[in-house]
Amino acid sequence: MSVEINNESSVPVDEQRLVALALFALDALRIHPQAELSVLLVDEPTMAAYHEKYMDEPGPTDVLSFPMDELRPPKDGEEPPLGMLGDIVLCPSVTAAQAAASNRTPDEEADYLLIHGLLHLLGHDHAEPDEKKVMFDLNDRIIAGWKARRVDVLG
């Protein structure tokens, strides 16, 4: 899998951590090993411009997702489809500012929102209560698996 990350935000971010998390999640979701994902980290004015242009909402937001090939995780017994997942745009200053309200560190908030954005790329949504439960439960399971793996690796 290919995960490209570009930090244009001027905020220091553990980019290797985000790439490792994305690779972990893509593997857990059984996404094709040659799938491509791009993660862009931007400042608040840039995120506000994207938010207004693409969502018709004012001000910066934490994460936006732009799917490309509308890939979906394969069902049991199916081969994963090949293609480009798309782009996730994160705003580190926004995620850091809202971390405490979520009882997370800034890194944990960025992790959570990276997976949130990835799930949007894979067709998940949270507009309806049933969809929200499925998406947020999956987000929580991926993060829990990531944390457990990191504990095992770091000892």
PDB file of C-alpha atoms in Angstrom:
ATOM      1  CA  MET A   1       0.000   0.000   0.000  1.00  0.00           C
ATOM      2  CA  SER A   2       1.121   3.480  -0.715  1.00  0.00           C
ATOM      3  CA  VAL A   3       0.451   6.269   1.772  1.00  0.00           C
ATOM      4  CA  GLU A   4       1.788   9.670   0.824  1.00  0.00           C
ATOM      5  CA  ILE A   5       1.778  12.405   3.450  1.00  0.00           C
ATOM      6  CA  ASN A   6       2.478  16.072   2.827  1.00  0.00           C
ATOM      7  CA  ASN A   7       2.634  18.519   5.743  1.00  0.00           C
ATOM      8  CA  GLU A   8       1.853  22.048   4.540  1.00  0.00           C
ATOM      9  CA  SER A   9       0.527  23.134   7.941  1.00  0.00           C
ATOM     10  CA  SER A  10       3.740  24.405   9.591  1.00  0.00           C
ATOM     11  CA  VAL A  11       2.636  22.422  12.688  1.00  0.00           C
ATOM     12  CA  PRO A  12       5.018  19.655  13.748  1.00  0.00           C
ATOM     13  CA  VAL A  13       3.260  16.317  13.287  1.00  0.00           C
ATOM     14  CA  ASP A  14       4.512  12.758  13.732  1.00  0.00           C
ATOM     15  CA  GLU A  15       4.087  11.930  10.065  1.00  0.00           C
ATOM     16  CA  GLN A  16       5.592   8.447  10.394  1.00  0.00           C
ATOM     17  CA  ARG A  17       3.012   7.623  13.054  1.00  0.00           C
ATOM     18  CA  LEU A  18       0.156   8.690  10.763  1.00  0.00           C
ATOM     19  CA  VAL A  19       1.546   6.664   7.855  1.00  0.00           C
ATOM     20  CA  ALA A  20       1.973   3.596  10.096  1.00  0.00           C
ATOM     21  CA  LEU A  21      -1.583   3.990  11.402  1.00  0.00           C
ATOM     22  CA  ALA A  22      -2.988   4.353   7.881  1.00  0.00           C
ATOM     23  CA  LEU A  23      -1.137   1.210   6.770  1.00  0.00           C
ATOM     24  CA  PHE A  24      -2.401  -0.662   9.848  1.00  0.00           C
ATOM     25  CA  ALA A  25      -6.000   0.391   9.144  1.00  0.00           C
ATOM     26  CA  LEU A  26      -5.809  -0.405   5.426  1.00  0.00           C
ATOM     27  CA  ASP A  27      -4.492  -3.861   6.245  1.00  0.00           C
ATOM     28  CA  ALA A  28      -7.164  -4.409   8.923  1.00  0.00           C
ATOM     29  CA  LEU A  29      -9.856  -3.388   6.430  1.00  0.00           C
ATOM     30  CA  ARG A  30      -8.375  -5.735   3.784  1.00  0.00           C
ATOM     31  CA  ILE A  31      -7.770  -2.966   1.259  1.00  0.00           C
ATOM     32  CA  HIS A  32      -5.750  -4.000  -1.799  1.00  0.00           C
ATOM     33  CA  PRO A  33      -2.008  -3.933  -1.086  1.00  0.00           C
ATOM     34  CA  GLN A  34      -1.429  -1.652  -4.075  1.00  0.00           C
ATOM     35  CA  ALA A  35      -4.120   0.885  -3.127  1.00  0.00           C
ATOM     36  CA  GLU A  36      -2.989   4.490  -2.867  1.00  0.00           C
ATOM     37  CA  LEU A  37      -3.858   7.061  -0.205  1.00  0.00           C
ATOM     38  CA  SER A  38      -2.814  10.687   0.113  1.00  0.00           C
ATOM     39  CA  VAL A  39      -2.863  12.634   3.389  1.00  0.00           C
ATOM     40  CA  LEU A  40      -2.475  16.409   3.301  1.00  0.00           C
ATOM     41  CA  LEU A  41      -1.924  18.423   6.485  1.00  0.00           C
ATOM     42  CA  VAL A  42      -2.958  22.058   6.107  1.00  0.00           C
ATOM     43  CA  ASP A  43      -3.243  25.275   8.107  1.00  0.00           C
ATOM     44  CA  GLU A  44      -6.544  26.779   9.239  1.00  0.00           C
ATOM     45  CA  PRO A  45      -6.972  29.301   6.384  1.00  0.00           C
ATOM     46  CA  THR A  46      -6.444  26.551   3.804  1.00  0.00           C
ATOM     47  CA  MET A  47      -8.835  24.195   5.591  1.00  0.00           C
ATOM     48  CA  ALA A  48     -11.423  26.974   5.884  1.00  0.00           C
ATOM     49  CA  ALA A  49     -11.173  27.562   2.135  1.00  0.00           C
ATOM     50  CA  TYR A  50     -11.631  23.817   1.414  1.00  0.00           C
ATOM     51  CA  HIS A  51     -14.487  23.586   3.907  1.00  0.00           C
ATOM     52  CA  GLU A  52     -16.334  26.461   2.286  1.00  0.00           C
ATOM     53  CA  LYS A  53     -15.617  25.382  -1.296  1.00  0.00           C
ATOM     54  CA  TYR A  54     -16.510  21.710  -0.943  1.00  0.00           C
ATOM     55  CA  MET A  55     -18.951  21.605   1.984  1.00  0.00           C
ATOM     56  CA  ASP A  56     -20.433  25.115   1.803  1.00  0.00           C
ATOM     57  CA  GLU A  57     -19.609  25.535   5.511  1.00  0.00           C
ATOM     58  CA  PRO A  58     -17.716  28.480   7.053  1.00  0.00           C
ATOM     59  CA  GLY A  59     -14.456  28.201   8.982  1.00  0.00           C
ATOM     60  CA  PRO A  60     -11.903  25.444   9.293  1.00  0.00           C
ATOM     61  CA  THR A  61     -12.848  21.878  10.143  1.00  0.00           C
ATOM     62  CA  ASP A  62     -10.751  19.001  11.439  1.00  0.00           C
ATOM     63  CA  VAL A  63     -10.840  16.556   8.513  1.00  0.00           C
ATOM     64  CA  LEU A  64     -12.169  16.335   4.961  1.00  0.00           C
ATOM     65  CA  SER A  65     -12.165  13.306   2.666  1.00  0.00           C
ATOM     66  CA  PHE A  66     -12.107  13.250  -1.112  1.00  0.00           C
ATOM     67  CA  PRO A  67     -12.715   9.736  -2.497  1.00  0.00           C
ATOM     68  CA  MET A  68     -11.290   8.816  -5.889  1.00  0.00           C
ATOM     69  CA  ASP A  69     -12.243   5.304  -7.022  1.00  0.00           C
ATOM     70  CA  GLU A  70     -14.934   4.691  -4.384  1.00  0.00           C
ATOM     71  CA  LEU A  71     -13.181   1.564  -3.115  1.00  0.00           C
ATOM     72  CA  ARG A  72     -14.946  -0.549  -0.527  1.00  0.00           C
ATOM     73  CA  PRO A  73     -13.573  -3.231   1.789  1.00  0.00           C
ATOM     74  CA  PRO A  74     -14.136  -6.658   0.240  1.00  0.00           C
ATOM     75  CA  LYS A  75     -16.712  -9.025   1.638  1.00  0.00           C
ATOM     76  CA  ASP A  76     -15.566 -12.387   2.996  1.00  0.00           C
ATOM     77  CA  GLY A  77     -14.278 -14.519   0.129  1.00  0.00           C
ATOM     78  CA  GLU A  78     -13.876 -11.554  -2.232  1.00  0.00           C
ATOM     79  CA  GLU A  79     -10.609 -10.189  -3.522  1.00  0.00           C
ATOM     80  CA  PRO A  80      -9.969  -6.531  -2.644  1.00  0.00           C
ATOM     81  CA  PRO A  81     -10.362  -4.157  -5.586  1.00  0.00           C
ATOM     82  CA  LEU A  82      -7.361  -2.205  -6.834  1.00  0.00           C
ATOM     83  CA  GLY A  83      -7.513   1.578  -7.082  1.00  0.00           C
ATOM     84  CA  MET A  84      -6.900   4.931  -5.509  1.00  0.00           C
ATOM     85  CA  LEU A  85      -8.624   5.600  -2.216  1.00  0.00           C
ATOM     86  CA  GLY A  86      -8.358   9.367  -2.471  1.00  0.00           C
ATOM     87  CA  ASP A  87      -7.243  12.226  -0.280  1.00  0.00           C
ATOM     88  CA  ILE A  88      -7.638  12.968   3.403  1.00  0.00           C
ATOM     89  CA  VAL A  89      -7.066  16.567   4.464  1.00  0.00           C
ATOM     90  CA  LEU A  90      -6.313  17.119   8.158  1.00  0.00           C
ATOM     91  CA  CYS A  91      -5.875  20.408   9.982  1.00  0.00           C
ATOM     92  CA  PRO A  92      -3.467  19.705  12.876  1.00  0.00           C
ATOM     93  CA  SER A  93      -4.147  22.986  14.688  1.00  0.00           C
ATOM     94  CA  VAL A  94      -7.895  22.267  14.732  1.00  0.00           C
ATOM     95  CA  THR A  95      -7.428  18.659  15.812  1.00  0.00           C
ATOM     96  CA  ALA A  96      -5.053  19.735  18.592  1.00  0.00           C
ATOM     97  CA  ALA A  97      -7.491  22.407  19.810  1.00  0.00           C
ATOM     98  CA  GLN A  98     -10.398  19.959  20.061  1.00  0.00           C
ATOM     99  CA  ALA A  99      -8.418  17.012  21.500  1.00  0.00           C
ATOM    100  CA  ALA A 100      -9.130  17.811  25.147  1.00  0.00           C
ATOM    101  CA  ALA A 101     -12.888  17.920  24.518  1.00  0.00           C
ATOM    102  CA  SER A 102     -12.599  14.336  23.215  1.00  0.00           C
ATOM    103  CA  ASN A 103     -10.420  13.246  26.166  1.00  0.00           C
ATOM    104  CA  ARG A 104      -7.547  12.565  23.767  1.00  0.00           C
ATOM    105  CA  THR A 105      -4.051  13.906  23.288  1.00  0.00           C
ATOM    106  CA  PRO A 106      -3.401  15.904  20.097  1.00  0.00           C
ATOM    107  CA  ASP A 107      -1.714  12.816  18.558  1.00  0.00           C
ATOM    108  CA  GLU A 108      -4.643  10.590  19.531  1.00  0.00           C
ATOM    109  CA  GLU A 109      -7.110  13.082  18.071  1.00  0.00           C
ATOM    110  CA  ALA A 110      -5.163  13.186  14.800  1.00  0.00           C
ATOM    111  CA  ASP A 111      -5.125   9.359  14.792  1.00  0.00           C
ATOM    112  CA  TYR A 112      -8.873   9.202  15.370  1.00  0.00           C
ATOM    113  CA  LEU A 113      -9.625  11.726  12.643  1.00  0.00           C
ATOM    114  CA  LEU A 114      -7.283  10.061  10.160  1.00  0.00           C
ATOM    115  CA  ILE A 115      -9.288   6.849  10.554  1.00  0.00           C
ATOM    116  CA  HIS A 116     -12.529   8.824  10.418  1.00  0.00           C
ATOM    117  CA  GLY A 117     -11.428  10.338   7.103  1.00  0.00           C
ATOM    118  CA  LEU A 118     -10.325   6.943   5.805  1.00  0.00           C
ATOM    119  CA  LEU A 119     -13.716   5.433   6.627  1.00  0.00           C
ATOM    120  CA  HIS A 120     -15.393   8.242   4.680  1.00  0.00           C
ATOM    121  CA  LEU A 121     -13.190   7.353   1.700  1.00  0.00           C
ATOM    122  CA  LEU A 122     -14.483   3.796   1.996  1.00  0.00           C
ATOM    123  CA  GLY A 123     -18.122   4.873   1.837  1.00  0.00           C
ATOM    124  CA  HIS A 124     -19.010   5.173   5.513  1.00  0.00           C
ATOM    125  CA  ASP A 125     -21.127   8.078   6.682  1.00  0.00           C
ATOM    126  CA  HIS A 126     -22.718   9.291   9.901  1.00  0.00           C
ATOM    127  CA  ALA A 127     -25.729  11.255   8.716  1.00  0.00           C
ATOM    128  CA  GLU A 128     -28.174   8.658  10.072  1.00  0.00           C
ATOM    129  CA  PRO A 129     -28.019   7.115  13.578  1.00  0.00           C
ATOM    130  CA  ASP A 130     -27.512   3.548  12.269  1.00  0.00           C
ATOM    131  CA  GLU A 131     -24.731   4.646   9.914  1.00  0.00           C
ATOM    132  CA  LYS A 132     -23.113   6.679  12.670  1.00  0.00           C
ATOM    133  CA  LYS A 133     -23.055   3.708  15.043  1.00  0.00           C
ATOM    134  CA  VAL A 134     -21.452   1.438  12.429  1.00  0.00           C
ATOM    135  CA  MET A 135     -18.866   4.046  11.427  1.00  0.00           C
ATOM    136  CA  PHE A 136     -17.906   5.166  14.929  1.00  0.00           C
ATOM    137  CA  ASP A 137     -17.772   1.585  16.257  1.00  0.00           C
ATOM    138  CA  LEU A 138     -15.450   0.611  13.405  1.00  0.00           C
ATOM    139  CA  ASN A 139     -13.341   3.733  14.029  1.00  0.00           C
ATOM    140  CA  ASP A 140     -13.053   2.788  17.720  1.00  0.00           C
ATOM    141  CA  ARG A 141     -12.148  -0.853  16.922  1.00  0.00           C
ATOM    142  CA  ILE A 142      -9.382   0.188  14.515  1.00  0.00           C
ATOM    143  CA  ILE A 143      -7.932   2.653  17.030  1.00  0.00           C
ATOM    144  CA  ALA A 144      -8.120   0.035  19.820  1.00  0.00           C
ATOM    145  CA  GLY A 145      -6.316  -2.480  17.592  1.00  0.00           C
ATOM    146  CA  TRP A 146      -3.687   0.145  16.747  1.00  0.00           C
ATOM    147  CA  LYS A 147      -3.131   0.957  20.416  1.00  0.00           C
ATOM    148  CA  ALA A 148      -2.871  -2.729  21.332  1.00  0.00           C
ATOM    149  CA  ARG A 149      -0.359  -3.304  18.546  1.00  0.00           C
ATOM    150  CA  ARG A 150       1.732  -0.314  19.613  1.00  0.00           C
ATOM    151  CA  VAL A 151       1.780  -1.579  23.219  1.00  0.00           C
ATOM    152  CA  ASP A 152       2.916  -5.013  21.989  1.00  0.00           C
ATOM    153  CA  VAL A 153       5.623  -3.486  19.790  1.00  0.00           C
ATOM    154  CA  LEU A 154       6.814  -0.925  22.320  1.00  0.00           C
ATOM    155  CA  GLY A 155       6.648  -3.432  25.162  1.00  0.00           C
TER     156      GLY A 155
END
